């Protein structure tokens, strides 16, 4: 079975500082990896996804993530955060090419950006 | 572009009542997922349907049932509601055949409050 571990439940940072949100996954088969963002009282929005190919993937809002198969990690990074990046971030894993198989989410990381 | 539509957006019920949530997937998407997100929690997978058949089952209580109809919309029926059922219920859809990117597109959610 697949599982996702987000190593930090809360990450407080100052505006314009870099940030890394850590995610490790566990799976015995090939997977797709995703990062979703959830703003207060809103739905889940896809930030970026890794399917195959280049291990460095770029997403929306200046975020990027690097897939590291040997370390089974998919950490999310942004070089300079804004106040508006304050939100809940979820890492998720999906089994490759399994119709109907769900995304499994991590517990989430709360990113708090202050001035 | 059309997104996943959920209704109602907000619902208030009393304990032991019944509630029905509806989900209309993105056109041509044949796979629908239901998630439950309690306050401050990560989304928990409940159940999914592919081509109108149940394809995967998560932590859905026996009091809940769901189905996918011929037009691919789905309904989540919840009976004998308990206070702990108060949560945000997300529906997500994707085009589920092999070769799919695996990305789920989420609706804005239906917030159920049980009093």
Short mmCIF file of C-alpha atoms in Angstrom, two decimals:
data_model
loop_
_atom_site.label_atom_id
_atom_site.label_comp_id
_atom_site.label_asym_id
_atom_site.label_seq_id
_atom_site.Cartn_x
_atom_site.Cartn_y
_atom_site.Cartn_z
CA UNK A 1 0.00 0.00 0.00
CA UNK A 2 1.03 3.55 -0.60
CA UNK A 3 1.51 6.16 2.08
CA UNK A 4 2.68 9.74 2.33
CA UNK A 5 4.47 11.42 5.21
CA UNK A 6 4.74 15.17 5.45
CA UNK A 7 7.55 15.78 7.88
CA UNK A 8 6.48 19.19 9.13
CA UNK A 9 3.00 20.00 10.35
CA UNK A 10 3.68 23.74 10.52
CA UNK A 11 6.25 25.91 8.78
CA UNK A 12 6.43 29.58 9.78
CA UNK A 13 8.53 31.81 7.55
CA UNK A 14 9.03 35.50 6.86
CA UNK A 15 8.00 37.09 3.61
CA UNK A 16 10.60 36.81 0.81
CA UNK A 17 12.42 33.96 2.58
CA UNK A 18 12.88 30.59 0.86
CA UNK A 19 10.80 27.65 2.00
CA UNK A 20 10.90 23.87 1.69
CA UNK A 21 7.99 21.62 2.59
CA UNK A 22 9.09 18.03 2.97
CA UNK A 23 7.28 14.95 1.73
CA UNK A 24 8.30 11.30 1.75
CA UNK A 25 6.31 8.51 0.20
CA UNK A 26 6.18 4.77 0.46
CA UNK A 27 5.17 2.48 -2.37
CA UNK A 28 6.22 -0.84 -3.83
CA UNK A 29 5.20 0.22 -7.33
CA UNK A 30 5.66 3.26 -9.52
CA UNK A 31 3.58 6.22 -8.50
CA UNK A 32 2.48 9.65 -9.53
CA UNK A 33 3.20 12.42 -7.00
CA UNK A 34 1.33 15.64 -6.45
CA UNK A 35 1.27 18.75 -4.35
CA UNK A 36 -2.07 20.42 -3.69
CA UNK A 37 -2.73 23.72 -1.94
CA UNK A 38 -5.80 24.58 0.08
CA UNK A 39 -6.57 28.17 1.02
CA UNK A 40 -8.90 28.78 3.97
CA UNK A 41 -12.46 27.63 3.29
CA UNK A 42 -11.62 26.63 -0.25
CA UNK A 43 -11.13 23.46 -2.27
CA UNK A 44 -7.92 21.74 -3.28
CA UNK A 45 -5.89 23.24 -6.10
CA UNK A 46 -3.13 21.40 -7.91
CA UNK A 47 0.28 23.07 -7.55
CA UNK A 48 2.33 20.59 -9.53
CA UNK A 49 2.70 16.91 -10.37
CA UNK A 50 5.41 14.39 -11.18
CA UNK A 51 4.49 11.72 -13.69
CA UNK A 52 7.79 10.81 -15.35
CA UNK A 53 10.79 12.40 -17.02
CA UNK A 54 12.64 15.30 -15.47
CA UNK A 55 12.84 14.98 -11.73
CA UNK A 56 12.49 18.72 -11.24
CA UNK A 57 8.95 19.86 -11.87
CA UNK A 58 7.71 23.41 -11.90
CA UNK A 59 4.24 24.40 -10.84
CA UNK A 60 2.08 27.42 -10.40
CA UNK A 61 2.84 30.43 -8.20
CA UNK A 62 6.62 29.92 -8.45
CA UNK A 63 6.67 26.56 -6.68
CA UNK A 64 8.81 23.64 -7.77
CA UNK A 65 9.45 20.14 -6.47
CA UNK A 66 12.13 17.55 -6.97
CA UNK A 67 11.43 13.85 -7.21
CA UNK A 68 14.16 11.76 -5.59
CA UNK A 69 13.54 8.07 -6.14
CA UNK A 70 16.44 6.84 -4.01
CA UNK A 71 15.23 8.88 -1.03
CA UNK A 72 11.54 8.41 -1.90
CA UNK A 73 11.01 12.12 -1.47
CA UNK A 74 9.13 14.85 -3.26
CA UNK A 75 9.96 18.08 -1.45
CA UNK A 76 8.25 21.33 -2.43
CA UNK A 77 10.27 24.53 -2.65
CA UNK A 78 9.85 28.20 -3.35
CA UNK A 79 12.79 30.63 -3.40
CA UNK A 80 10.83 33.61 -2.09
CA UNK A 81 7.43 33.37 -0.44
CA UNK A 82 4.65 35.92 -0.26
CA UNK A 83 2.03 36.59 2.36
CA UNK A 84 -0.50 35.15 -0.09
CA UNK A 85 1.23 31.75 0.03
CA UNK A 86 -0.16 31.22 3.52
CA UNK A 87 -2.22 28.05 3.18
CA UNK A 88 -2.35 24.32 3.84
CA UNK A 89 -0.21 22.20 1.52
CA UNK A 90 -0.86 18.54 0.87
CA UNK A 91 1.45 16.02 -0.72
CA UNK A 92 -0.33 13.11 -2.41
CA UNK A 93 0.50 9.85 -4.15
CA UNK A 94 -1.40 7.88 -6.77
CA UNK A 95 -0.62 4.47 -8.18
CA UNK A 96 0.45 4.53 -11.80
CA UNK A 97 -2.25 3.78 -14.37
CA UNK A 98 -4.79 2.39 -11.97
CA UNK A 99 -8.18 3.56 -13.12
CA UNK A 100 -10.22 4.54 -10.13
CA UNK A 101 -7.43 4.28 -7.60
CA UNK A 102 -7.54 7.21 -5.26
CA UNK A 103 -5.02 9.80 -4.29
CA UNK A 104 -3.65 9.25 -0.82
CA UNK A 105 -2.90 12.49 0.99
CA UNK A 106 -0.38 13.34 3.64
CA UNK A 107 -1.47 15.04 6.85
CA UNK A 108 -0.71 18.46 5.43
CA UNK A 109 1.73 21.25 6.23
CA UNK A 110 0.52 24.65 7.31
CA UNK A 111 2.66 27.35 5.75
CA UNK A 112 2.39 30.66 7.60
CA UNK A 113 4.09 33.63 5.97
CA UNK A 114 4.46 36.78 8.02
CA UNK A 115 5.89 40.20 7.26
CA UNK B 1 -13.23 25.56 -18.52
CA UNK B 2 -15.90 23.58 -16.72
CA UNK B 3 -14.96 22.35 -13.28
CA UNK B 4 -16.33 19.81 -10.85
CA UNK B 5 -19.64 21.03 -9.48
CA UNK B 6 -20.82 20.08 -6.03
CA UNK B 7 -24.16 20.78 -4.42
CA UNK B 8 -25.22 21.92 -2.01
CA UNK B 9 -22.24 24.00 -0.91
CA UNK B 10 -23.52 24.18 2.65
CA UNK B 11 -25.88 21.87 4.50
CA UNK B 12 -27.09 21.86 8.09
CA UNK B 13 -28.74 18.77 9.50
CA UNK B 14 -29.81 17.41 12.87
CA UNK B 15 -28.46 14.21 14.39
CA UNK B 16 -30.02 11.05 12.96
CA UNK B 17 -31.20 12.86 9.84
CA UNK B 18 -30.24 11.97 6.28
CA UNK B 19 -28.25 14.04 3.80
CA UNK B 20 -27.47 13.70 0.10
CA UNK B 21 -24.56 15.39 -1.63
CA UNK B 22 -24.29 15.64 -5.38
CA UNK B 23 -21.28 15.82 -7.65
CA UNK B 24 -21.14 16.65 -11.33
CA UNK B 25 -17.74 15.77 -12.82
CA UNK B 26 -15.91 17.59 -15.55
CA UNK B 27 -17.41 16.63 -18.93
CA UNK B 28 -15.95 13.37 -20.30
CA UNK B 29 -14.50 12.44 -16.93
CA UNK B 30 -15.63 8.92 -16.08
CA UNK B 31 -14.12 8.50 -12.62
CA UNK B 32 -15.43 10.15 -9.49
CA UNK B 33 -13.98 10.20 -5.98
CA UNK B 34 -15.41 11.25 -2.64
CA UNK B 35 -13.28 12.58 0.19
CA UNK B 36 -14.13 13.69 3.72
CA UNK B 37 -12.07 16.40 5.41
CA UNK B 38 -12.70 17.03 9.08
CA UNK B 39 -11.63 20.30 10.73
CA UNK B 40 -7.85 20.61 10.57
CA UNK B 41 -7.53 17.18 8.99
CA UNK B 42 -6.25 15.85 5.69
CA UNK B 43 -8.78 14.64 3.12
CA UNK B 44 -9.76 11.04 3.76
CA UNK B 45 -10.73 8.92 0.81
CA UNK B 46 -14.23 7.48 1.07
CA UNK B 47 -15.12 5.80 -2.20
CA UNK B 48 -14.64 6.02 -5.96
CA UNK B 49 -16.48 5.01 -9.11
CA UNK B 50 -15.23 4.24 -12.58
CA UNK B 51 -17.72 3.88 -15.42
CA UNK B 52 -20.60 3.70 -12.93
CA UNK B 53 -19.09 0.82 -10.97
CA UNK B 54 -17.49 1.12 -7.55
CA UNK B 55 -13.75 0.93 -8.14
CA UNK B 56 -12.17 1.55 -4.76
CA UNK B 57 -13.35 1.86 -1.19
CA UNK B 58 -11.76 3.72 1.66
CA UNK B 59 -12.94 4.66 5.10
CA UNK B 60 -16.59 5.09 4.23
CA UNK B 61 -18.95 4.31 7.14
CA UNK B 62 -21.67 1.71 6.62
CA UNK B 63 -24.21 4.51 7.16
CA UNK B 64 -23.00 6.11 3.94
CA UNK B 65 -23.64 4.92 0.42
CA UNK B 66 -22.86 6.32 -2.99
CA UNK B 67 -23.44 5.66 -6.62
CA UNK B 68 -22.55 6.97 -10.04
CA UNK B 69 -25.31 7.47 -12.57
CA UNK B 70 -25.46 7.03 -16.34
CA UNK B 71 -24.55 10.69 -16.88
CA UNK B 72 -21.52 10.14 -14.61
CA UNK B 73 -22.74 12.37 -11.83
CA UNK B 74 -22.48 10.88 -8.38
CA UNK B 75 -24.43 11.13 -5.15
CA UNK B 76 -23.25 10.47 -1.60
CA UNK B 77 -26.06 9.48 0.74
CA UNK B 78 -25.48 9.77 4.46
CA UNK B 79 -27.97 8.40 6.97
CA UNK B 80 -28.26 8.44 10.76
CA UNK B 81 -26.03 11.47 10.84
CA UNK B 82 -23.71 11.90 13.80
CA UNK B 83 -21.96 14.99 15.11
CA UNK B 84 -18.67 13.55 13.88
CA UNK B 85 -19.93 13.59 10.31
CA UNK B 86 -19.58 17.37 10.28
CA UNK B 87 -16.91 17.95 7.66
CA UNK B 88 -16.09 19.26 4.24
CA UNK B 89 -16.93 16.67 1.60
CA UNK B 90 -14.99 16.88 -1.62
CA UNK B 91 -15.76 15.32 -4.91
CA UNK B 92 -13.05 14.91 -7.52
CA UNK B 93 -13.03 13.59 -11.04
CA UNK B 94 -10.63 12.48 -13.70
CA UNK B 95 -10.56 10.63 -17.00
CA UNK B 96 -9.78 7.21 -15.65
CA UNK B 97 -8.47 4.99 -18.45
CA UNK B 98 -4.88 3.78 -18.67
CA UNK B 99 -2.53 6.54 -19.65
CA UNK B 100 -4.34 9.03 -17.47
CA UNK B 101 -2.11 11.52 -15.73
CA UNK B 102 -3.65 10.50 -12.46
CA UNK B 103 -4.44 14.11 -11.60
CA UNK B 104 -7.70 14.61 -9.74
CA UNK B 105 -9.72 17.74 -10.25
CA UNK B 106 -11.50 18.78 -7.09
CA UNK B 107 -14.75 20.57 -6.55
CA UNK B 108 -15.12 23.38 -4.01
CA UNK B 109 -16.62 20.98 -1.49
CA UNK B 110 -19.88 20.64 0.41
CA UNK B 111 -19.74 21.67 4.04
CA UNK B 112 -21.98 19.52 6.21
CA UNK B 113 -22.78 20.65 9.73
CA UNK B 114 -24.58 18.22 12.01
CA UNK B 115 -26.23 19.78 15.07
#
